[in-house]
Coordinates of C-alpha atoms in Angstrom, one line a residue:
M279 CA -51.3 -82.2 -43.7
M280 CA -53.1 -80.4 -40.8
K281 CA -56.3 -82.2 -39.8
P282 CA -59.5 -80.1 -39.9
H283 CA -59.9 -80.0 -36.1
S284 CA -56.3 -79.0 -35.8
A285 CA -56.7 -76.2 -38.3
L286 CA -59.8 -75.0 -36.4
S287 CA -57.9 -75.2 -33.1
A288 CA -55.0 -73.1 -34.6
A289 CA -57.4 -70.5 -36.0
S290 CA -59.2 -70.3 -32.6
T291 CA -55.8 -69.9 -30.8
S292 CA -54.8 -67.2 -33.3
R293 CA -58.1 -65.3 -32.7
S294 CA -57.6 -65.6 -28.9
Q295 CA -54.0 -64.3 -29.2
R296 CA -55.2 -61.4 -31.3
S297 CA -58.0 -60.7 -28.8
A298 CA -55.6 -60.8 -25.9
F299 CA -53.2 -58.5 -27.7
A300 CA -56.0 -56.1 -28.4
V301 CA -57.1 -56.1 -24.8
V302 CA -53.5 -55.4 -23.7
V303 CA -53.2 -52.5 -26.2
V304 CA -56.5 -51.1 -25.0
L305 CA -55.5 -51.4 -21.3
A306 CA -52.1 -49.9 -22.0
S307 CA -53.7 -47.0 -23.9
A308 CA -56.2 -46.5 -21.1
A309 CA -53.4 -46.5 -18.5
C310 CA -51.4 -44.0 -20.5
T311 CA -54.5 -41.8 -20.8
A312 CA -55.2 -42.1 -17.1
K313 CA -51.6 -41.2 -16.2
A314 CA -51.8 -38.2 -18.6
Q315 CA -55.0 -37.1 -17.0
D316 CA -53.5 -37.6 -13.5
A317 CA -50.5 -35.5 -14.5
K318 CA -52.7 -32.7 -15.9
A319 CA -55.0 -32.8 -12.9
L320 CA -51.9 -32.5 -10.6
I321 CA -50.3 -29.6 -12.4
S322 CA -53.8 -27.9 -12.5
A323 CA -54.1 -28.3 -8.7
V324 CA -50.6 -27.0 -8.2
V325 CA -51.2 -23.9 -10.3
Q326 CA -54.4 -23.1 -8.5
R327 CA -52.6 -23.4 -5.1
E328 CA -49.8 -21.2 -6.3
L329 CA -52.2 -18.5 -7.6
T330 CA -54.1 -18.6 -4.3
A331 CA -50.9 -18.2 -2.3
N332 CA -49.8 -15.3 -4.5
R333 CA -53.1 -13.6 -3.8
D334 CA -53.5 -14.4 -0.1
D335 CA -49.9 -14.8 1.4
H336 CA -48.7 -11.4 2.3
S337 CA -45.8 -12.5 4.5
A338 CA -42.7 -10.3 4.4
Y339 CA -39.1 -11.6 4.7
Q340 CA -35.6 -10.3 4.8
Y341 CA -32.8 -12.3 3.1
K342 CA -29.5 -12.2 1.2
D343 CA -29.8 -12.0 -2.6
H344 CA -26.7 -12.8 -4.8
D345 CA -27.3 -11.8 -8.4
V346 CA -24.8 -12.6 -11.2
T347 CA -25.0 -11.4 -14.8
P348 CA -22.4 -10.7 -17.4
D349 CA -22.4 -7.1 -16.3
H350 CA -22.5 -7.4 -12.5
D351 CA -22.0 -9.6 -9.5
T352 CA -23.6 -8.2 -6.4
L353 CA -24.7 -9.5 -2.9
V354 CA -27.4 -7.4 -1.3
Y355 CA -29.5 -7.7 1.8
L356 CA -33.2 -7.1 1.1
V357 CA -36.0 -6.2 3.5
E358 CA -39.7 -6.6 2.5
T359 CA -42.5 -4.4 3.9
P360 CA -46.1 -3.8 3.0
Q361 CA -45.0 -0.6 1.3
G362 CA -42.4 -2.3 -0.8
S363 CA -38.8 -3.5 -0.3
L364 CA -35.4 -1.9 0.3
K365 CA -32.0 -3.5 -0.3
K366 CA -28.5 -2.7 0.8
K367 CA -25.4 -3.7 -1.2
L368 CA -23.0 -5.8 0.8
E369 CA -20.5 -7.0 -1.8
D370 CA -19.5 -6.2 -5.4
H371 CA -17.8 -9.1 -7.3
G372 CA -17.0 -10.8 -4.0
H373 CA -15.4 -7.7 -2.4
P374 CA -16.9 -5.6 0.5
L375 CA -17.8 -2.1 -0.4
S376 CA -15.3 0.7 0.3
P377 CA -16.3 3.4 2.8
A378 CA -17.2 5.8 0.0
E379 CA -19.3 3.1 -1.7
R380 CA -21.1 2.3 1.5
Q381 CA -21.9 6.0 2.1
A382 CA -23.2 6.3 -1.5
D383 CA -25.5 3.2 -1.0
N384 CA -26.8 4.6 2.3
D385 CA -27.6 7.9 0.6
R386 CA -29.4 5.9 -2.1
I387 CA -31.5 4.1 0.6
Q388 CA -32.4 7.3 2.4
G389 CA -33.3 8.9 -1.0
L390 CA -35.8 6.1 -1.7
V391 CA -37.4 6.3 1.7
K392 CA -38.1 10.0 1.0
D393 CA -39.0 9.6 -2.7
N394 CA -42.7 8.6 -2.8
D395 CA -42.7 8.7 -6.6
A396 CA -39.8 6.3 -6.9
M397 CA -41.4 3.8 -4.6
Q398 CA -44.7 4.0 -6.4
R399 CA -42.9 3.2 -9.6
A400 CA -41.2 0.3 -7.9
R401 CA -44.5 -1.0 -6.6
K402 CA -46.1 -0.7 -10.0
D403 CA -43.2 -2.6 -11.6
A404 CA -43.5 -5.3 -8.9
S405 CA -47.3 -5.6 -9.5
H406 CA -46.7 -5.9 -13.2
D407 CA -44.2 -8.7 -12.6
D408 CA -46.6 -10.5 -10.3
N409 CA -49.5 -10.2 -12.8
Q410 CA -47.3 -11.5 -15.6
E411 CA -46.2 -14.5 -13.4
N412 CA -49.8 -15.3 -12.6
E413 CA -50.8 -15.2 -16.3
L414 CA -47.9 -17.5 -17.3
L415 CA -48.8 -19.9 -14.4
K416 CA -52.3 -20.2 -15.8
L417 CA -50.9 -21.4 -19.1
L418 CA -49.1 -24.4 -17.7
P419 CA -52.1 -26.9 -17.6
E420 CA -53.3 -25.9 -21.1
G421 CA -50.1 -25.1 -23.0
F422 CA -48.3 -28.4 -22.6
I423 CA -48.7 -32.1 -22.7
W424 CA -48.0 -33.5 -19.3
S425 CA -46.9 -36.9 -18.0
I426 CA -45.7 -38.4 -14.7
A427 CA -41.9 -39.1 -14.9
S428 CA -41.3 -40.5 -11.3
E429 CA -42.6 -40.4 -7.8
N430 CA -40.5 -40.3 -4.6
G431 CA -42.7 -40.0 -1.5
N432 CA -44.6 -36.7 -1.6
M433 CA -42.4 -35.4 -4.5
V434 CA -43.6 -36.0 -8.0
T435 CA -41.7 -35.2 -11.2
L436 CA -43.8 -34.2 -14.2
N437 CA -42.5 -34.0 -17.7
F438 CA -43.9 -31.4 -20.1
K439 CA -43.6 -30.7 -23.8
P440 CA -45.3 -28.2 -26.1
D441 CA -48.9 -28.9 -27.1
P442 CA -49.1 -28.3 -30.8
S443 CA -52.8 -27.5 -30.5
F444 CA -52.1 -24.6 -28.1
T445 CA -52.0 -21.1 -29.6
P446 CA -50.2 -18.6 -27.4
K447 CA -51.7 -15.1 -27.3
T448 CA -48.9 -12.9 -25.9
Y449 CA -45.2 -12.4 -26.6
E450 CA -44.3 -13.9 -23.2
S451 CA -46.5 -16.9 -23.6
R452 CA -44.9 -17.6 -27.0
A453 CA -41.6 -18.1 -25.4
L454 CA -43.0 -20.2 -22.6
A455 CA -45.0 -22.4 -25.0
A456 CA -41.8 -23.3 -26.9
M457 CA -40.3 -24.9 -23.8
G458 CA -40.0 -28.5 -22.7
G459 CA -38.8 -29.8 -19.4
Q460 CA -39.8 -30.9 -15.9
V461 CA -41.7 -29.7 -12.9
V462 CA -41.2 -31.2 -9.4
V463 CA -44.1 -30.7 -7.1
D464 CA -44.8 -31.4 -3.5
R465 CA -48.1 -33.4 -3.8
K466 CA -48.9 -33.1 -0.1
Q467 CA -49.1 -29.3 -0.3
D468 CA -49.7 -28.9 -4.1
R469 CA -46.7 -26.6 -4.3
M470 CA -44.0 -26.2 -7.0
A471 CA -40.5 -27.1 -5.8
T472 CA -38.6 -27.0 -9.1
I473 CA -39.3 -26.0 -12.7
R474 CA -36.6 -26.5 -15.4
G475 CA -37.0 -26.0 -19.1
T476 CA -35.2 -25.9 -22.5
L477 CA -36.2 -23.9 -25.5
I478 CA -37.0 -26.6 -28.1
D479 CA -37.2 -24.2 -31.1
D480 CA -36.2 -20.7 -32.0
V481 CA -38.9 -18.1 -31.1
T482 CA -39.1 -15.2 -33.5
Y483 CA -41.0 -12.0 -33.2
G484 CA -42.0 -10.1 -36.4
F485 CA -40.0 -12.6 -38.6
G486 CA -37.0 -11.9 -36.3
I487 CA -37.1 -8.1 -36.8
F488 CA -38.4 -7.5 -33.2
G489 CA -36.6 -10.3 -31.5
R490 CA -35.3 -13.9 -31.6
L491 CA -34.7 -16.3 -28.8
R492 CA -32.4 -19.1 -29.7
K493 CA -33.1 -22.8 -29.5
G494 CA -31.3 -24.6 -26.6
G495 CA -31.7 -21.8 -24.0
T496 CA -32.4 -23.0 -20.5
F497 CA -34.0 -21.9 -17.3
Q498 CA -34.3 -23.4 -13.8
V499 CA -36.1 -22.2 -10.7
E500 CA -35.8 -23.8 -7.3
R501 CA -38.3 -23.1 -4.5
R502 CA -38.3 -24.1 -0.9
E503 CA -40.6 -24.0 2.1
I504 CA -38.8 -21.5 4.3
A505 CA -41.6 -21.5 6.9
P506 CA -44.6 -23.8 7.4
G507 CA -46.8 -23.2 4.4
H508 CA -44.6 -20.4 3.0
W509 CA -42.6 -21.1 -0.2
Q510 CA -40.0 -18.8 -1.7
M511 CA -37.7 -18.9 -4.7
T512 CA -34.2 -19.8 -3.5
E513 CA -32.4 -20.2 -6.8
S514 CA -33.0 -19.0 -10.4
K515 CA -30.8 -19.6 -13.5
V516 CA -31.7 -18.2 -16.9
H517 CA -29.4 -18.8 -19.8
I518 CA -31.3 -17.8 -23.0
T519 CA -29.4 -16.5 -26.0
G520 CA -31.1 -13.8 -28.1
H521 CA -33.0 -10.6 -27.7
A522 CA -36.6 -9.4 -27.6
L523 CA -37.7 -5.9 -27.6
F524 CA -41.0 -6.5 -25.8
F525 CA -39.8 -7.7 -22.4
K526 CA -36.7 -7.1 -20.2
T527 CA -36.3 -10.4 -18.3
I528 CA -36.4 -12.9 -21.1
G529 CA -33.4 -13.3 -23.3
S530 CA -30.8 -12.9 -20.5
Q531 CA -27.9 -14.6 -18.8
E532 CA -28.6 -14.4 -15.0
D533 CA -28.1 -16.5 -11.9
E534 CA -29.7 -15.5 -8.6
F535 CA -29.4 -17.1 -5.2
R536 CA -31.4 -16.2 -2.1
S537 CA -30.6 -17.4 1.4
D538 CA -30.8 -16.6 5.2
F539 CA -34.6 -16.0 5.1
K540 CA -36.3 -14.7 8.2
P541 CA -39.5 -12.8 8.9
S542 CA -39.4 -9.1 8.3
P543 CA -40.9 -7.0 11.2
A544 CA -40.7 -3.8 9.1
Q545 CA -44.1 -2.1 8.5
N546 CA -42.8 0.7 6.4
L547 CA -39.7 1.8 4.4
Q548 CA -38.2 3.8 7.3
Q549 CA -38.3 0.7 9.5
A550 CA -36.7 -1.3 6.7
A551 CA -33.9 1.3 6.4
E552 CA -33.3 1.0 10.1
I553 CA -32.9 -2.8 9.8
L554 CA -30.5 -2.3 6.9
N555 CA -28.5 0.1 8.9
Q556 CA -27.7 -2.7 11.3
I557 CA -26.6 -5.1 8.5
H558 CA -22.8 -5.1 7.8

């Protein structure tokens, strides 16, 4: 039979163990909360930095752009200017253009240089895309639950998953809010290097009448610092099955690769056309 003082000692030990366990649980919970707050604070800082760069960085570049979809496979050379951008087709499905195709492409370029209405429409479309990108960027801190997955020097990998308390307000944000994945950021510069995601659930519009994006679709975007403080997309892969009547770029199968970046000296479309004329 346990003696009274032994029973008291055992009870005391049990209470101490329970107290110690409770402390561990509280500390672990606090650590998890702190890490979640750190992750959200980091992605918030990155988003703000990207929005500032989109607003203030007006650098223009020229580069090769290889775009592959089920319908086409083209390599173009693109020159950016303050007036917009021009591109010249170099290859089609891995083959150089024929003389007739080159002439047709040159005629297209000269037509765009002279067609103010076409360039205004192109600039309007580009501005719409930029605004849409900014709006989706703003959703990242609030639309997901964030956690730190790993750290390697300045590079930090963040995991994200949908926040069930978040209510998307646009068709585009509904698709984004159904994603889970990872973002790799350069903590030293607060810039986004990689974002990859997977559609966790089907996304339907109008009970599927106006569109449906299928669960399991993926996207990945790679960005690199091509000059000090200047980041550009170098690779994009979108493989989402389905259709949506409300936007063109979501619900597609497309791989895009950009390379050979260098500053563009062109100040207008005519100068861009002259640069493209030297590209073979």
